[in-house]
Coordinates of C-alpha atoms in Angstrom, one line a residue:
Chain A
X1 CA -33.1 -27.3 3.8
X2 CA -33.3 -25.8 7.5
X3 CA -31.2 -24.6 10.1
X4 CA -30.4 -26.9 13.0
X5 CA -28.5 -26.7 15.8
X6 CA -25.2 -28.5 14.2
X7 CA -21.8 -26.6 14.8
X8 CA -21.7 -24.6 11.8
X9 CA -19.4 -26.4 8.9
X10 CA -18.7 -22.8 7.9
X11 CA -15.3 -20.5 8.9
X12 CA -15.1 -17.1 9.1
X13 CA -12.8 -16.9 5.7
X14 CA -15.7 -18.9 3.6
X15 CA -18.3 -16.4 5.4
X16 CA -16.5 -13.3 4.0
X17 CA -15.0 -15.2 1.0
X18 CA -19.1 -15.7 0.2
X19 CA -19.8 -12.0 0.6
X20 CA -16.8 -10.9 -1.5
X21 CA -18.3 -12.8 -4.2
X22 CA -21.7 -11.1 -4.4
X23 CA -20.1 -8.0 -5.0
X24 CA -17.2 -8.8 -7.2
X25 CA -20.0 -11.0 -9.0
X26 CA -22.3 -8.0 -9.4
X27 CA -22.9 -5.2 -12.3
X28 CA -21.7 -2.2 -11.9
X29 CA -24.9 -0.9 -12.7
X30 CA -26.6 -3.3 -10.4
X31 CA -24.5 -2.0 -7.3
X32 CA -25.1 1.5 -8.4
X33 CA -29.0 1.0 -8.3
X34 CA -28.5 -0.5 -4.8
X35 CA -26.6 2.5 -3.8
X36 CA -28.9 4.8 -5.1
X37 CA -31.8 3.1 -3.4
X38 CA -29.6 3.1 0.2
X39 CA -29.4 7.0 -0.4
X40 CA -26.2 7.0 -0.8
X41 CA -24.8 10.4 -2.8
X42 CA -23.2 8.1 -5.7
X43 CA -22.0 11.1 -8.2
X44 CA -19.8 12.3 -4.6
X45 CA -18.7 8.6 -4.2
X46 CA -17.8 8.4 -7.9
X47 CA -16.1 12.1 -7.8
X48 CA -13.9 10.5 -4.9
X49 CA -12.9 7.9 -6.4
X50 CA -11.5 9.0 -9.3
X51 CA -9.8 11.4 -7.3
X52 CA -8.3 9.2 -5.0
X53 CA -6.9 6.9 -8.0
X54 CA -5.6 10.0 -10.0
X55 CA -3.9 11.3 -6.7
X56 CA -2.4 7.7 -6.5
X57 CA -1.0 8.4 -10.1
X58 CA 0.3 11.7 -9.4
X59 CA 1.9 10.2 -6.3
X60 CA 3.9 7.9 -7.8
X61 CA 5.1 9.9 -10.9
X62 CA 5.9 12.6 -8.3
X63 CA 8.1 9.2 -6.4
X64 CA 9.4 8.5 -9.4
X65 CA 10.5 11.5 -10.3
X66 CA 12.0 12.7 -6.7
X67 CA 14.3 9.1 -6.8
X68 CA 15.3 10.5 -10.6
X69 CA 16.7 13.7 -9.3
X70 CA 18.3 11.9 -5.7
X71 CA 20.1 9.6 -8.5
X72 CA 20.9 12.3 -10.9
X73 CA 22.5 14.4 -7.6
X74 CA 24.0 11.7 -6.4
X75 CA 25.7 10.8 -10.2
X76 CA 27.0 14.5 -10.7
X77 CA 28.5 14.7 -7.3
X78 CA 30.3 11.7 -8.0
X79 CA 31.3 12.7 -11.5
X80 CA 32.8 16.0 -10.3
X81 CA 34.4 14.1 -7.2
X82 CA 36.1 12.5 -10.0
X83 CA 37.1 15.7 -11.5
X84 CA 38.5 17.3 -9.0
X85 CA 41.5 16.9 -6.6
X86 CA 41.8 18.9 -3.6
X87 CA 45.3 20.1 -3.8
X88 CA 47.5 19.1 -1.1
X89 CA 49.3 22.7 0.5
X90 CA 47.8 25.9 1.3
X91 CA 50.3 27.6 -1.8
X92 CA 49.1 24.9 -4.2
X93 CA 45.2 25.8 -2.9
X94 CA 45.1 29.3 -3.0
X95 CA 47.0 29.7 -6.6
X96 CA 44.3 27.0 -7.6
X97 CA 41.5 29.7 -6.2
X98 CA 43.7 32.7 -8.1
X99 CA 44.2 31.0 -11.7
X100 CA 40.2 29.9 -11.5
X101 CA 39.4 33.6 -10.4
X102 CA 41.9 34.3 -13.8
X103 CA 40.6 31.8 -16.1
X104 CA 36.3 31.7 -14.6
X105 CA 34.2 34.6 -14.8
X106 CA 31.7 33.4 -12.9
X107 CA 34.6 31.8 -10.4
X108 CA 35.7 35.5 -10.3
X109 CA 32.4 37.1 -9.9
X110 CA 32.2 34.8 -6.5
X111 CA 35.6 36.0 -5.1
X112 CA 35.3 39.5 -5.5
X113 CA 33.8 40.2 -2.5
X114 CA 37.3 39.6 -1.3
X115 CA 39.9 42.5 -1.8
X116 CA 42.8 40.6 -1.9
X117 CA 42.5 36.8 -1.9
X118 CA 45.9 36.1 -0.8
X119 CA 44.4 37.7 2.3
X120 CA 42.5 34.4 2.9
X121 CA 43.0 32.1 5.4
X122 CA 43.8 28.5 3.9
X123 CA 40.4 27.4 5.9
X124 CA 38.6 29.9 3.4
X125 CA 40.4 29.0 0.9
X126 CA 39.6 25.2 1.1
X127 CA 36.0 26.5 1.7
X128 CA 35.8 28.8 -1.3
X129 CA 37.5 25.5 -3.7
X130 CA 34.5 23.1 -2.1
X131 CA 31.8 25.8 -2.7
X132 CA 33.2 26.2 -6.5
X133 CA 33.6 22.0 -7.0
X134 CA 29.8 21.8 -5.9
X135 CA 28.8 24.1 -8.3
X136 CA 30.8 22.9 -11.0
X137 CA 33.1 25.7 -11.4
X138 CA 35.8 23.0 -12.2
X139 CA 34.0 20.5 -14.7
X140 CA 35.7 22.3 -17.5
X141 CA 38.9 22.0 -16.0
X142 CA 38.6 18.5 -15.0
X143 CA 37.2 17.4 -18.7
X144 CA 39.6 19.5 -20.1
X145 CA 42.5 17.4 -18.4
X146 CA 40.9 14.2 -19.0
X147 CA 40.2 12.7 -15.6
X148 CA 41.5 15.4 -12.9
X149 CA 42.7 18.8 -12.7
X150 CA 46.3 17.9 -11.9
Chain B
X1 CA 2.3 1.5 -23.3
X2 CA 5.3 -1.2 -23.0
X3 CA 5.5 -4.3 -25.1
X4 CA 5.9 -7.5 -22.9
X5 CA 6.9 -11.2 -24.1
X6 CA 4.0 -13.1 -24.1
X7 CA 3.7 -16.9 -22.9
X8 CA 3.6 -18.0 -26.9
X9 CA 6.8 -15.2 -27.7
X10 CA 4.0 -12.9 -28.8
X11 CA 4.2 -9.4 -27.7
X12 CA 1.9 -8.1 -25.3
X13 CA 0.9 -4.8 -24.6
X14 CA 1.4 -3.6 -20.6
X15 CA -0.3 -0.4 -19.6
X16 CA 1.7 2.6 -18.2
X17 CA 1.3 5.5 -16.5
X18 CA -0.5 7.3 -19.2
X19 CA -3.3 4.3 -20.2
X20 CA -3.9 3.8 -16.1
X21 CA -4.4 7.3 -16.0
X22 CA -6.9 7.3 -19.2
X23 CA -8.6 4.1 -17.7
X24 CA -9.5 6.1 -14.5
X25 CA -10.9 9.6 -16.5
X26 CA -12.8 7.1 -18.3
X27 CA -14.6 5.4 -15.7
X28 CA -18.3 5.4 -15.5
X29 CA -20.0 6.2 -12.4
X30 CA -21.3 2.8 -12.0
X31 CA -17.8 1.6 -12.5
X32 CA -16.4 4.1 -9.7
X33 CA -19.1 2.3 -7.4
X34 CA -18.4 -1.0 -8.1
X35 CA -14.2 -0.4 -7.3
X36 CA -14.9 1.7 -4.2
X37 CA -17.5 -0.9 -2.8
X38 CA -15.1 -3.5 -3.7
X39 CA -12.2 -1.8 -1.9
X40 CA -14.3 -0.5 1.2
X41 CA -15.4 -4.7 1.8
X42 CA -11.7 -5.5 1.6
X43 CA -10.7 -3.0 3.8
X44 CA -14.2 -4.1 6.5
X45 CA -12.7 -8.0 6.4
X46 CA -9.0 -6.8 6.9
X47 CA -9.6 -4.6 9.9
X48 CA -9.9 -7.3 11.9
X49 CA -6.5 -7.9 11.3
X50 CA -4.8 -4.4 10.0
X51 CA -6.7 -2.1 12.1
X52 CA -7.5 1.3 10.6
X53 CA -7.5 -0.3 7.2
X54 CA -9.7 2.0 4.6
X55 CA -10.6 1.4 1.4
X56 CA -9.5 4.3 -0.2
X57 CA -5.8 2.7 1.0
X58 CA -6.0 -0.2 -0.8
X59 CA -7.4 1.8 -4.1
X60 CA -4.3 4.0 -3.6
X61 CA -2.1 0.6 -2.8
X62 CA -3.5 -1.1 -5.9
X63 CA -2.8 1.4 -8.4
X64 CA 1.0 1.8 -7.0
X65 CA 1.2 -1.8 -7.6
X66 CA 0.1 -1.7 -10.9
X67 CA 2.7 1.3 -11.7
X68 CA 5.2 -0.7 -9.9
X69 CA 4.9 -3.4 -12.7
X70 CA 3.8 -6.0 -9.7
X71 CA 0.7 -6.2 -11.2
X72 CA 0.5 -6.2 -15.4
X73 CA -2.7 -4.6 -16.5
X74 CA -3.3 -5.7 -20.4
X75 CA -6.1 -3.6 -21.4
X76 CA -6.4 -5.8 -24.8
X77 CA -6.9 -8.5 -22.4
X78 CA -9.0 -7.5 -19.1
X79 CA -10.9 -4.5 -18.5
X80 CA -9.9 -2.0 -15.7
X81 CA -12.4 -2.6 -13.5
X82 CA -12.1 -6.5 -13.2
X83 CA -8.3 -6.2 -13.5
X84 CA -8.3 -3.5 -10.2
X85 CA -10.8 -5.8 -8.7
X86 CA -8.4 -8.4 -8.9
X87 CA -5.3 -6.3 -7.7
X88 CA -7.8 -5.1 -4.9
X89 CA -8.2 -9.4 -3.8
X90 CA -4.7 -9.9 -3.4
X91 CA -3.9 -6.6 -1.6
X92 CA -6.7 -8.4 0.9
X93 CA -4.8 -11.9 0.8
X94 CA -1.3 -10.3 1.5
X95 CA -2.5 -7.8 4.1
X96 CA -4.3 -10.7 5.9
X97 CA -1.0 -13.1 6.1
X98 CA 0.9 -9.6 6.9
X99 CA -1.3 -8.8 9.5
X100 CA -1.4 -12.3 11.0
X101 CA 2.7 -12.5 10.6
X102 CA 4.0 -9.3 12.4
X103 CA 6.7 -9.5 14.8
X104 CA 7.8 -6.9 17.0
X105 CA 12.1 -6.6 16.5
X106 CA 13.9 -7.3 19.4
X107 CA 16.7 -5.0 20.4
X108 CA 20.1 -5.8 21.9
X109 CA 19.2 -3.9 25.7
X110 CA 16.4 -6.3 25.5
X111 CA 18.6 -9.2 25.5
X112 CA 20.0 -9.0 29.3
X113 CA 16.8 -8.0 31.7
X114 CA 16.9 -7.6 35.9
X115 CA 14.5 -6.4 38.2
X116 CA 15.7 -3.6 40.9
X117 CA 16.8 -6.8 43.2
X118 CA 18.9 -7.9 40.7
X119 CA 17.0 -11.0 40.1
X120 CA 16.8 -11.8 36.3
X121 CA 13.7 -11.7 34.3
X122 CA 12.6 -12.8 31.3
X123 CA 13.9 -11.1 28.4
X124 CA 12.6 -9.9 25.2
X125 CA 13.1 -13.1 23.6
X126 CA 11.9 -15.3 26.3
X127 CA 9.1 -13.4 26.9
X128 CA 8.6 -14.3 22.5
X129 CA 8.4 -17.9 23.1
X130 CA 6.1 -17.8 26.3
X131 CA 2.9 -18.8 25.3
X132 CA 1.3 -18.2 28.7
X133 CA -0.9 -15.6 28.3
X134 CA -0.5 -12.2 30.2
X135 CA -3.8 -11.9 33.1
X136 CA -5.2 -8.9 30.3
X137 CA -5.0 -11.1 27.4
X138 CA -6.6 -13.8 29.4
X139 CA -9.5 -10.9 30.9
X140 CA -9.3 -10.2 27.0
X141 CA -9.9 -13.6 25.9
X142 CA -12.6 -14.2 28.0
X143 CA -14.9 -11.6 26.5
X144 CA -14.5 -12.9 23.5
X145 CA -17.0 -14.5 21.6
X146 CA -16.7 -18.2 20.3
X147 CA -17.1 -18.6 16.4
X148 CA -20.2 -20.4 17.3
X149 CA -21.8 -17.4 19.0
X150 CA -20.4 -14.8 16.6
X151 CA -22.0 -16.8 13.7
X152 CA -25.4 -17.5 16.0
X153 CA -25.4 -13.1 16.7
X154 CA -25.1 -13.3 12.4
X155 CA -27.5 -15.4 11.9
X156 CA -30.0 -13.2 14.2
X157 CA -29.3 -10.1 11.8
X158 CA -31.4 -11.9 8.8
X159 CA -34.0 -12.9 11.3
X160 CA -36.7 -10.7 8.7
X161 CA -35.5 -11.7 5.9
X162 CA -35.8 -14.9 4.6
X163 CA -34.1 -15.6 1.6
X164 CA -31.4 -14.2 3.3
X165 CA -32.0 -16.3 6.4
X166 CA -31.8 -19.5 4.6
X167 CA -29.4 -19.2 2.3
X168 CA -26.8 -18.5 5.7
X169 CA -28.1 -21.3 7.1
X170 CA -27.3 -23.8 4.0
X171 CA -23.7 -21.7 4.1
X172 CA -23.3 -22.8 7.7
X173 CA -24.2 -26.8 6.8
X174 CA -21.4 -26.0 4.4
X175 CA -23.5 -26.2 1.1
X176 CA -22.0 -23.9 -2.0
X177 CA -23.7 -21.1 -3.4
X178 CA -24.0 -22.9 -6.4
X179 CA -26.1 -25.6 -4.6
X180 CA -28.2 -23.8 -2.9
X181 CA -29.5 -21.8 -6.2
X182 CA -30.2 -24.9 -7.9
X183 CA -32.0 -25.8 -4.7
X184 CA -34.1 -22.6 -3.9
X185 CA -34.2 -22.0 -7.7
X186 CA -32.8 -18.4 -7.7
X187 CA -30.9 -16.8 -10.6
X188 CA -27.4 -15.5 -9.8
X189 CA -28.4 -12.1 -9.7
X190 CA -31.1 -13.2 -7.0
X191 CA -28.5 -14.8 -5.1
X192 CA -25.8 -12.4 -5.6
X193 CA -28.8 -9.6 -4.3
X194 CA -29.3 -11.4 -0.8
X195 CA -25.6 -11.8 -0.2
X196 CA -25.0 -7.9 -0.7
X197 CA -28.1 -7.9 1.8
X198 CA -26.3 -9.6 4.5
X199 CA -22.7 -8.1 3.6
X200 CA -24.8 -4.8 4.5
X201 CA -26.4 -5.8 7.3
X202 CA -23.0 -7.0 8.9
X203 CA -21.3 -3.6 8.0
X204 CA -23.8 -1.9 9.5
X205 CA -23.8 -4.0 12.7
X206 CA -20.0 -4.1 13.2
X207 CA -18.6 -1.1 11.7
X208 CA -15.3 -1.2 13.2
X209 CA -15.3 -4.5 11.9
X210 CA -16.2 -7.9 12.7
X211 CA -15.6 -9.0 16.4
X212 CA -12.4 -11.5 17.7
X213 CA -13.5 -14.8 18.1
X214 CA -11.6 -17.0 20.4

């Protein structure tokens, strides 16, 4: 067995394919002696890498968990969508705001900043009933009358 | 841990979150070397190919897959270390056909291309299918080293050291590792030893990775 001149029968991908081997063939204890004898600092090397892995963990719990919330926003804003019917005229919207202000303690701790809330323009109005929707304000209602708050 | 339907209808156990997590506090220091070496050889072979590849991304990469479910660990089955080494191999084998695959999108203003003359010139697509090779890839090419000289600059690496020397020759005449311990008598562990020599010596001649060949 020598080495002649030949084109070699070898590719790059058996080259490297050969040298993955040797590793994934070796002890874990065998590679750590080598390591030790290169100088390498294997207790920092080790440190890292459980690190790294742990962080990969805590990544994708922390994925999981952010795509858990988007889906439970995304569920409830649908579910109160359902709920809750924008009433169609400016009368029919503002006595909606006064009879929640009535009937909602927490709806009335919102509007009274406003003296009089007949004083509101419809835009405000419209704006206030959003505002309350998002926050639920109107789930009660809208479970209460089955599927709206008609 | 989540039970799985095994190939005979018997239930399997697949790890979670929670046993992954538990695998990875338990890891020996030897066992941390063995993953990270592992995943940094990967990462040397796949630069030539995904440039700025580290190992550290593929550990990250391999536990997401195995979180993911696109990789089953079954603890009663494999242990963590062999079954990550495993996840780690075909991270390599996708990222190299990835790699080798990408295509740049084309988009719509690309379709319809003038010069300031009005003349039309090739367009995004047409300039796809055009083989010709631009004067810089050609300059490019040029430089580049044939597989034959690559493999010859290699070879010159093991030059004082023997074992290591011959056993890339017999690679090169296309002989099997196998072969060539039955023929130099070595154990495995010999063998294995010089290899690691030579997958070091590389590294530390090419660390950005190993160079084109044309």
């Amino acid at each position: 067995m020598s080495a002649d001149t030949n084109p070699s029968k070898m590719d790059l991908r058996t080259l490297f394919g050969n040298l993955a081997e040797s590793v994934g063939q070796a002890s874990p204890e065998d590679l750590l002696a080598e390591a030790k004898a290169a100088g390498q600092d294997t207790e920092k090397i080790a440190a890292d890498v459980k690190t790294t892995l742990l962080d990969a963990v805590r990544g994708f719990e922390q994925r999981k968990l952010h795509a858990a919330r988007s889906a439970y926003r995304t569920r409830s804003t649908a579910r109160r969508t359902r709920h809750f019917v924008m009433p169609t005229t400016p009368a029919e919207r503002l006595r909606m705001l006064t009879d929640a202000a009535t009937k909602d303690k927490r709806v009335a701790r919102i509007t009274a900043k406003y003296r009089d809330l007949k004083e509101l323009s419809d835009e405000d109005v419209q704006s206030a009933l959003e505002d309350l929707m998002e926050l639920g304000a109107f789930d009660d209602i809208g479970e209460q009358n089955g599927d709206g708050n008609k | 841990m989540k039970e799985k339907a095994g190939p005979l209808g018997g239930a399997e156990m697949v790890a979670g979150p929670d046993e992954v997590r538990e695998a990875i506090a338990s890891l020996t220091e030897a066992e941390s070397v063995k993953l990270k070496r592992l995943a940094d050889g990967a990462a040397y072979r796949l630069r030539r190919h995904v440039p700025g590849t580290d190992g550290n991304e593929i550990l990250q990469v391999a536990i997401h897959r195995v979180l993911e479910n696109k990789r089953h660990w079954k603890p009663q089955k494999v242990d963590f270390v062999g079954f990550l080494g495993g996840v780690i191999a075909s991270i390599e084998f996708d990222w190299r056909k990835q790699g080798k695959r990408e295509e740049m999108p084309v988009l719509e203003a690309d379709l319809h291309a003038s010069n300031a003359d009005g003349d039309e010139i090739p367009n995004a697509i047409q300039r796809a299918v055009d083989y010709r090779l631009t004067p810089e890839q050609l300059l490019i090419e040029s430089e580049e080293l044939t597989q034959e000289e690559l493999f010859q600059q290699i070879e010159a690496l093991f030059s004082e050291d023997a074992l290591a020397s011959l056993i890339y020759s017999e690679w090169r005449r296309g002989t099997k590792g196998p072969e060539i311990m039955k023929a130099l008598d070595l154990t495995r562990t010999e063998y294995d030893t010089a290899v690691r020599r030579m997958d070091r010596a590389i590294q530390k001649n090419w660390p950005e990775g190993m160079p084109h060949v044309r």
